[in-house]
PDB file of C-alpha atoms in Angstrom:
ATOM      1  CA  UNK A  67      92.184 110.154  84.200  1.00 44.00           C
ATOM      2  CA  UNK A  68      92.518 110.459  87.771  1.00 55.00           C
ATOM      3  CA  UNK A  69      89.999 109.401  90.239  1.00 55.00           C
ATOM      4  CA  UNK A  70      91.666 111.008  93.487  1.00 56.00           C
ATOM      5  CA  UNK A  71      92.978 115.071  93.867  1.00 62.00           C
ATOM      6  CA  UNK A  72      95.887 115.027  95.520  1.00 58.00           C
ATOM      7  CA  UNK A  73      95.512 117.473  98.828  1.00 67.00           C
ATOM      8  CA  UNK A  74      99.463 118.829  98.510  1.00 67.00           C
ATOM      9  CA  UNK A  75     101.050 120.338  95.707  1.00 73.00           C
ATOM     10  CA  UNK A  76     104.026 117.803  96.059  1.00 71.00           C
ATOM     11  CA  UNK A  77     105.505 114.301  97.454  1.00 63.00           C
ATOM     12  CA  UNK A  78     107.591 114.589 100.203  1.00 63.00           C
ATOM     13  CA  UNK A  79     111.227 114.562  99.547  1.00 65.00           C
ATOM     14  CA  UNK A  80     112.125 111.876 102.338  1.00 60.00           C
ATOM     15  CA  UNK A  81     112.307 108.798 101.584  1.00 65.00           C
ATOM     16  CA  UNK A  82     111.100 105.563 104.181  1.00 70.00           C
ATOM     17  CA  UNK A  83     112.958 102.165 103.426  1.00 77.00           C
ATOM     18  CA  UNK A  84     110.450  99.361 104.228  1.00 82.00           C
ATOM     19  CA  UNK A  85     113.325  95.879 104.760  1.00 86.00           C
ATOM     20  CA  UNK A  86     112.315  92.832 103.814  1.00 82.00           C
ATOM     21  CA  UNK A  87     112.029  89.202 105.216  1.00 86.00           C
ATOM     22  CA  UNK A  88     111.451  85.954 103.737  1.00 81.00           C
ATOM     23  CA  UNK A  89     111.954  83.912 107.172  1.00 74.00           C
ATOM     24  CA  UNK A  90     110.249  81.045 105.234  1.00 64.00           C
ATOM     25  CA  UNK A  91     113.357  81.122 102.826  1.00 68.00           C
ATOM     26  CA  UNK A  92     116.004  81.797 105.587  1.00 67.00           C
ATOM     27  CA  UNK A  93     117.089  84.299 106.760  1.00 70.00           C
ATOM     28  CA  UNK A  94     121.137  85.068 107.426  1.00 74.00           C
ATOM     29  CA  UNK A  95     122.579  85.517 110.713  1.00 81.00           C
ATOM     30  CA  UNK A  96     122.655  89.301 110.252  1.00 83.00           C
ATOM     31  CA  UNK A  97     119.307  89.872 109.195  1.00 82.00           C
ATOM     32  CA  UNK A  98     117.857  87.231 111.881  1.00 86.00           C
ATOM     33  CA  UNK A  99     120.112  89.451 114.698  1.00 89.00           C
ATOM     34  CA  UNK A 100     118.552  92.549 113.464  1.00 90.00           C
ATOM     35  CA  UNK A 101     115.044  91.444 113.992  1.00 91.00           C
ATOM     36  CA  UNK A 102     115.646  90.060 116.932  1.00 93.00           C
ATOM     37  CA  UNK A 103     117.221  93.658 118.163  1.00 94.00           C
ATOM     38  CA  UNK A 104     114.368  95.615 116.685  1.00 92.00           C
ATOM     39  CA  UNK A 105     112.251  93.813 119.306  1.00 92.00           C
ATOM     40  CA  UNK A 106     114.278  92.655 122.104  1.00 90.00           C
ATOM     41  CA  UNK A 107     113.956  95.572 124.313  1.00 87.00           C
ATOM     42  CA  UNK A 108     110.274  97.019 123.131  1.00 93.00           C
ATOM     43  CA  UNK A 109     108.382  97.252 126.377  1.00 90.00           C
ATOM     44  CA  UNK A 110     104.799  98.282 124.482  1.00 96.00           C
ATOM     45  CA  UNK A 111     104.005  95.941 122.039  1.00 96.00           C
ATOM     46  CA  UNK A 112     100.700  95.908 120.044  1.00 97.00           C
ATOM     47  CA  UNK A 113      99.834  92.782 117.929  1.00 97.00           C
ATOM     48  CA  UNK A 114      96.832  93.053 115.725  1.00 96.00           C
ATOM     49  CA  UNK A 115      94.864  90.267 113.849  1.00 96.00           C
ATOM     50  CA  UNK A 116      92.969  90.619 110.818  1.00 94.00           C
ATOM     51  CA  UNK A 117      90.912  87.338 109.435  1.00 93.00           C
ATOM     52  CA  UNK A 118      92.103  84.086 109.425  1.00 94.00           C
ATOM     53  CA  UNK A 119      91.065  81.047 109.382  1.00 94.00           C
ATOM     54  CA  UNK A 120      90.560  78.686 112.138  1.00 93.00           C
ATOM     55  CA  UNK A 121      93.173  76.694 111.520  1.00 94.00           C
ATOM     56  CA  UNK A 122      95.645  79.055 111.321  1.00 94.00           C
ATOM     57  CA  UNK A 123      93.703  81.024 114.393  1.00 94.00           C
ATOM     58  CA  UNK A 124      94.775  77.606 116.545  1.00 95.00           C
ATOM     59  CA  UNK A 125      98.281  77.486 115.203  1.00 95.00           C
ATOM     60  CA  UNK A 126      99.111  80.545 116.921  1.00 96.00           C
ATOM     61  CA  UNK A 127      97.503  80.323 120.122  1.00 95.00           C
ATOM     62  CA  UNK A 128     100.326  79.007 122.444  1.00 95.00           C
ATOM     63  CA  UNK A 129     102.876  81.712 121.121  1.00 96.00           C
ATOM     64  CA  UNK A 130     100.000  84.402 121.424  1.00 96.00           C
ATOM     65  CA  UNK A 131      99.858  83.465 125.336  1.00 95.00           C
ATOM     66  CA  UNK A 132     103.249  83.985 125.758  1.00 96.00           C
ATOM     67  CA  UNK A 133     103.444  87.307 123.830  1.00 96.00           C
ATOM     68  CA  UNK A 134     100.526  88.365 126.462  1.00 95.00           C
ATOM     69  CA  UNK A 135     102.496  86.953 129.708  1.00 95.00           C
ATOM     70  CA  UNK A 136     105.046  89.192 128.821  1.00 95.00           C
ATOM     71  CA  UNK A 137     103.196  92.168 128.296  1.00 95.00           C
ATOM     72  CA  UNK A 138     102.128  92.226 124.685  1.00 96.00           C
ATOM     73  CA  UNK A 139      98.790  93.904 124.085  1.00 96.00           C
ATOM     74  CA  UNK A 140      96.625  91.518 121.412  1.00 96.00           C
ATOM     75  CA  UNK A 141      93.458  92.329 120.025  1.00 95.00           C
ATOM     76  CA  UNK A 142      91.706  90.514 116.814  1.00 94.00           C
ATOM     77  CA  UNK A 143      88.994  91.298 114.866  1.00 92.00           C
ATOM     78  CA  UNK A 144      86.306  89.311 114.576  1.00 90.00           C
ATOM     79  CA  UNK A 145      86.951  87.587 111.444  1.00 91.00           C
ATOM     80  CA  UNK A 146      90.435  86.215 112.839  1.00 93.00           C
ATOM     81  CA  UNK A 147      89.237  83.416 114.995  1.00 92.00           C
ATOM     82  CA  UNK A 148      90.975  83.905 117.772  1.00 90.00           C
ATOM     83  CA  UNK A 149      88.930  84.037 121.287  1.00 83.00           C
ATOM     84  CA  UNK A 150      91.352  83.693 124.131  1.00 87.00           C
ATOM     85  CA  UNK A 151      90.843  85.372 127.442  1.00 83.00           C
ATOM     86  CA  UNK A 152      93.843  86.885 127.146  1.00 82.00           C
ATOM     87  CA  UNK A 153      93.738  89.229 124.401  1.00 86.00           C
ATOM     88  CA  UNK A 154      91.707  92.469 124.212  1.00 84.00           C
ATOM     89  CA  UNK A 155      88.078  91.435 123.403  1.00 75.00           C
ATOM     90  CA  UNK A 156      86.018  93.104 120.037  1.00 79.00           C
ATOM     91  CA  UNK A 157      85.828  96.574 121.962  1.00 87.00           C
ATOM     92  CA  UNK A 158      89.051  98.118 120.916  1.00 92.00           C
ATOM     93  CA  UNK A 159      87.160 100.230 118.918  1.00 92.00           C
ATOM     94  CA  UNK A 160      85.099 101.378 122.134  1.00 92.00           C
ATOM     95  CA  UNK A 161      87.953 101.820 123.503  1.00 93.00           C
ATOM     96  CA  UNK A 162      89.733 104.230 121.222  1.00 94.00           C
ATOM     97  CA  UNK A 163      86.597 106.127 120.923  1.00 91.00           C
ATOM     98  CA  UNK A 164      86.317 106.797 124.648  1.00 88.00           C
ATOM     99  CA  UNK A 165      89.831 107.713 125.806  1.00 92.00           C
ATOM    100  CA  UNK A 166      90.562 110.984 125.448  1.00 92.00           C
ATOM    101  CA  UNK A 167      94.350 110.653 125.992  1.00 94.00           C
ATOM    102  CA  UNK A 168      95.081 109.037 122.870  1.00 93.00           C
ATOM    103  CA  UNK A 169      98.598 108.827 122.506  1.00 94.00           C
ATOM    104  CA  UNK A 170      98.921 107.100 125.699  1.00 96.00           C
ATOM    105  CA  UNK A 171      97.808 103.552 123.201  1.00 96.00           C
ATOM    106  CA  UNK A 172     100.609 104.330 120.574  1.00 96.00           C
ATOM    107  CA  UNK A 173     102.609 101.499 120.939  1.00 96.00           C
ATOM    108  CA  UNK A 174     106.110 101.685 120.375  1.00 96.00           C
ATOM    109  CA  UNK A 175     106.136  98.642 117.758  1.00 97.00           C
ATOM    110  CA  UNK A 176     103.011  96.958 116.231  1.00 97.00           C
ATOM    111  CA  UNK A 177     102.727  93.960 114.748  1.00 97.00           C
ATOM    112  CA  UNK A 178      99.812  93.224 111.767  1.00 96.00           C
ATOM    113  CA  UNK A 179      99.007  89.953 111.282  1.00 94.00           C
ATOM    114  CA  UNK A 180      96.377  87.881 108.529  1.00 92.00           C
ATOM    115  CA  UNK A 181      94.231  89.433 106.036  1.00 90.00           C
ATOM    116  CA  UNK A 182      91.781  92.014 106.013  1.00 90.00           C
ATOM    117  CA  UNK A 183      91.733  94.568 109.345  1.00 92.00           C
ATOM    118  CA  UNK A 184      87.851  96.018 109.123  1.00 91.00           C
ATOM    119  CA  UNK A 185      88.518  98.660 112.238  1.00 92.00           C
ATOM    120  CA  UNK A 186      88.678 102.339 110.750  1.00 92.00           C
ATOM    121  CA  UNK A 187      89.211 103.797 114.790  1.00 94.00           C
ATOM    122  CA  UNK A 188      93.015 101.800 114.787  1.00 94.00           C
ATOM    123  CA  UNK A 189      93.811 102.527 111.347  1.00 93.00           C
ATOM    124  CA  UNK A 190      93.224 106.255 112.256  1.00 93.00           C
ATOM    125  CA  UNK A 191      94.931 105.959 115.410  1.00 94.00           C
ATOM    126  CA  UNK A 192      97.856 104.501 114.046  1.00 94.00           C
ATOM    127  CA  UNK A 193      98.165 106.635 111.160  1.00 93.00           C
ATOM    128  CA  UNK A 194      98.079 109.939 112.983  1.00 92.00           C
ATOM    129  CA  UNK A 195     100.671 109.151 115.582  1.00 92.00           C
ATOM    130  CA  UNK A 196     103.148 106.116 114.095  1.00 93.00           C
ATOM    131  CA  UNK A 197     104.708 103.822 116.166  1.00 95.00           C
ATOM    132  CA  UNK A 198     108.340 103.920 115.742  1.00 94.00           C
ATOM    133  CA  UNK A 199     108.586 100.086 114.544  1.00 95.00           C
ATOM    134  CA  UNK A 200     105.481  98.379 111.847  1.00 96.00           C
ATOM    135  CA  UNK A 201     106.168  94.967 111.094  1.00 95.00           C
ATOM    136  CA  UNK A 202     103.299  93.611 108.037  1.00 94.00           C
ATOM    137  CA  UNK A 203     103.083  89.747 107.941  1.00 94.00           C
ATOM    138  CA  UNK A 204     102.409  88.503 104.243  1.00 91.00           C
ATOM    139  CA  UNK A 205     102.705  84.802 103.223  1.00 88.00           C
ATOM    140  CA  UNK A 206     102.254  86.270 100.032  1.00 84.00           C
ATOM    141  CA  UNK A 207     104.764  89.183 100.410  1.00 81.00           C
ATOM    142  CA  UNK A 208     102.116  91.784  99.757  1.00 81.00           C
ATOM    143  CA  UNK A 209     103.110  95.206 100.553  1.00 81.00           C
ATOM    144  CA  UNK A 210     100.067  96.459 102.321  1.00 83.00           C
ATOM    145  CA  UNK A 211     101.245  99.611 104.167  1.00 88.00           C
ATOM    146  CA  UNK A 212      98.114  99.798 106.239  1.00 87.00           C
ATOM    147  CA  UNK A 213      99.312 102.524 108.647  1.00 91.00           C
ATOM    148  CA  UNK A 214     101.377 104.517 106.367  1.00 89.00           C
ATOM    149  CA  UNK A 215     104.314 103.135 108.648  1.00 91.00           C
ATOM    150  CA  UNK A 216     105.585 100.123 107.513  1.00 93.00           C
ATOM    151  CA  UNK A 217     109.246  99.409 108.671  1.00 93.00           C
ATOM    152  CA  UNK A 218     109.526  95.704 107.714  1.00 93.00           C
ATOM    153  CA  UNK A 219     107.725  93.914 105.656  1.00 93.00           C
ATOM    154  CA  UNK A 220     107.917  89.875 106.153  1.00 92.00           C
ATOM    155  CA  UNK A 221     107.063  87.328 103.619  1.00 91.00           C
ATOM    156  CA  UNK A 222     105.934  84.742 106.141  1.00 90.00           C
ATOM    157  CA  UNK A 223     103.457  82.950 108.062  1.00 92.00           C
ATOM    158  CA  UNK A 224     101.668  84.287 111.190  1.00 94.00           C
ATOM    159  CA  UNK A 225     102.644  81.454 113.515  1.00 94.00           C
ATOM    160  CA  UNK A 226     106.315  81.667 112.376  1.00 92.00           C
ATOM    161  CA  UNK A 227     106.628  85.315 113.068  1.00 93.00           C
ATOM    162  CA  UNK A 228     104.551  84.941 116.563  1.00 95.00           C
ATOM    163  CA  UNK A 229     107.306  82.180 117.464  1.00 94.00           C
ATOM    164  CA  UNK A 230     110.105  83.984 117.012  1.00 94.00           C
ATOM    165  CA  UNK A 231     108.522  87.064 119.025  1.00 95.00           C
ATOM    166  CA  UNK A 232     107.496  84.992 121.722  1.00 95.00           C
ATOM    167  CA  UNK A 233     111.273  83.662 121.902  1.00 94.00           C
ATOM    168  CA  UNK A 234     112.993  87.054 121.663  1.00 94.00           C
ATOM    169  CA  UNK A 235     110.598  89.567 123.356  1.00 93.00           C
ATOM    170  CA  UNK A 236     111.486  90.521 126.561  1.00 92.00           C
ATOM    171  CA  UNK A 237     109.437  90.611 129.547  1.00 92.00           C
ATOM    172  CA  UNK A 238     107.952  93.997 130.491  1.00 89.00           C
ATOM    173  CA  UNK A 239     108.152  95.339 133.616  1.00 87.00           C
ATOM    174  CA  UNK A 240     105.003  95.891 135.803  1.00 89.00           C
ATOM    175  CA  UNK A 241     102.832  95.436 132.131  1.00 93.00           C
ATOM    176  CA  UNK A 242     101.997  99.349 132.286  1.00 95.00           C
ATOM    177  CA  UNK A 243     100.893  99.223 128.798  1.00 96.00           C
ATOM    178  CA  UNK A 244      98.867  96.338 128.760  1.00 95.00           C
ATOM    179  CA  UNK A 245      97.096  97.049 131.986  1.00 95.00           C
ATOM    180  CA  UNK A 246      95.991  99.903 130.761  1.00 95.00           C
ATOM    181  CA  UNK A 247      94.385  98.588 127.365  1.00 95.00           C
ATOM    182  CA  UNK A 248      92.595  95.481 129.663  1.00 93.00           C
ATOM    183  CA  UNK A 249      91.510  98.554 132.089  1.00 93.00           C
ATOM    184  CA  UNK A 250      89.954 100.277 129.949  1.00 93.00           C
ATOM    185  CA  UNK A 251      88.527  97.214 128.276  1.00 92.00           C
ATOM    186  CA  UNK A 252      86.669  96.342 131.522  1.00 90.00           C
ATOM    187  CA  UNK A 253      85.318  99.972 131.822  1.00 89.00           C
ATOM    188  CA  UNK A 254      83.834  99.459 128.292  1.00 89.00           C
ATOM    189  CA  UNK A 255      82.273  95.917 129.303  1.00 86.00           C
ATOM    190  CA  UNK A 256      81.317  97.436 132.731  1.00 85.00           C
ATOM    191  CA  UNK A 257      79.306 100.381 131.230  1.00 78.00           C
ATOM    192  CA  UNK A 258      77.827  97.940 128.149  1.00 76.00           C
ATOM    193  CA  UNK A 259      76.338  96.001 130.674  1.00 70.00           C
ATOM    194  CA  UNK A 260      74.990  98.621 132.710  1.00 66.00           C
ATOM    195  CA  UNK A 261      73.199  99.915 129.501  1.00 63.00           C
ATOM    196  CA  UNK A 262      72.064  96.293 129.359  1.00 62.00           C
ATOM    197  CA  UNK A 263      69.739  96.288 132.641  1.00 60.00           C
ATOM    198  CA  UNK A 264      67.578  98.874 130.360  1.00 59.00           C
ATOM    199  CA  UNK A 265      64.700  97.866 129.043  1.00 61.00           C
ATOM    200  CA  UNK A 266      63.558  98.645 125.604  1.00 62.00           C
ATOM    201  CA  UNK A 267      64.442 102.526 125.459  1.00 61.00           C
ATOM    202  CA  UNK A 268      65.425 105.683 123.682  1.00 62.00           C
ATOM    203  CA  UNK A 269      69.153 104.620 125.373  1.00 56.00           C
ATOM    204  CA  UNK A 270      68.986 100.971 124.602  1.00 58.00           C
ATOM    205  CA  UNK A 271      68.398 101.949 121.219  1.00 58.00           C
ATOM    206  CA  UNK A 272      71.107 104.327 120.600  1.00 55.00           C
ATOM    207  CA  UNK A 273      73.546 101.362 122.254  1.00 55.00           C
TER     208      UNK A 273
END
């Protein structure tokens, strides 16, 4: 017996092929060239990190810096371990709840990374307006289509994957994309702390 309705009569007729990776198995010349062409040229670039552990968290750090230096936009959750100076700090979701001009943070490829991703404000965002390229990173192989976007799913570890974007992203231009995101990040941090000064208040509570 069902436990969902289903809001439309029908399923789409289109169909979506998700490829699949198994760089831990090796890959072939023509499937490591296509990768690297689906992100050679990507000038916004969105990496998000569900949990890890710390040990994986560490493994990844060096490759993570050089995503950022060339423009990539990072932000974790808190479970994932990961607190750099570089990537977005936990206020994405403030973010994405403030700016009004949404679709100006679509990326045009995002990356998912470890296990479980607790933010409901990017899984909306990113399932209302997809990015045109969704890589999922398994070590398992799971098929967890988290956006409803998936275009590759890769049976892998994080720190692989991260390597081989750090060596075949190229550098953005002036960063538009990331400046942005950390712009918008310091607005959030600047107005939290202004809320801060308050003492104990009908405002302070509410924050």
């Amino acid at each position: 017996e069902p436990l969902f309705s289903f809001s439309i009569p029908s399923l789409p007729e289109a169909e979506r092929l998700i490829e699949y990776s198994r760089p831990e198995k090796g890959l072939t010349a023509a499937a490591s060239r296509q990768m690297a062409d689906e992100c050679a040229h990507v000038s916004r670039l969105l990496i998000i990190i569900g949990q890890m552990s710390a040990a994986e968290a560490e493994n990844i750090i060096p490759d993570i810096k050089e995503l950022v230096r060339k423009g990539a936009v990072v932000i974790a959750e808190k479970l994932a371990n990961l607190k750099l100076d570089e990537i977005i700090p936990y206020n994405f979701d403030s973010i994405i709840k403030a700016y009004r001009h949404k679709e100006e943070l679509i990326p045009e490829m995002a990356v998912t990374l470890g296990g479980h991703i607790v933010s409901k404000r990017i899984k909306q965002l990113l399932r209302e307006v997809h990015p045109r390229i969704h890589w999922h990173v398994s070590p398992y192989g799971e098929p967890a289509d988290l956006f409803c976007c998936s275009t590759r799913l890769i049976e892998s570890s994080a720190e692989k994957v991260v390597g081989f974007l750090s060596d075949h992203i190229a550098t953005a231009q002036n960063k538009p994309y990331q400046a942005l995101w950390m712009r918008l990040s310091d607005f959030v941090i600047e107005k939290t702390e202004a809320i801060s000064d308050y003492g104990f208040s009908d405002i302070s509570a509410i924050r």
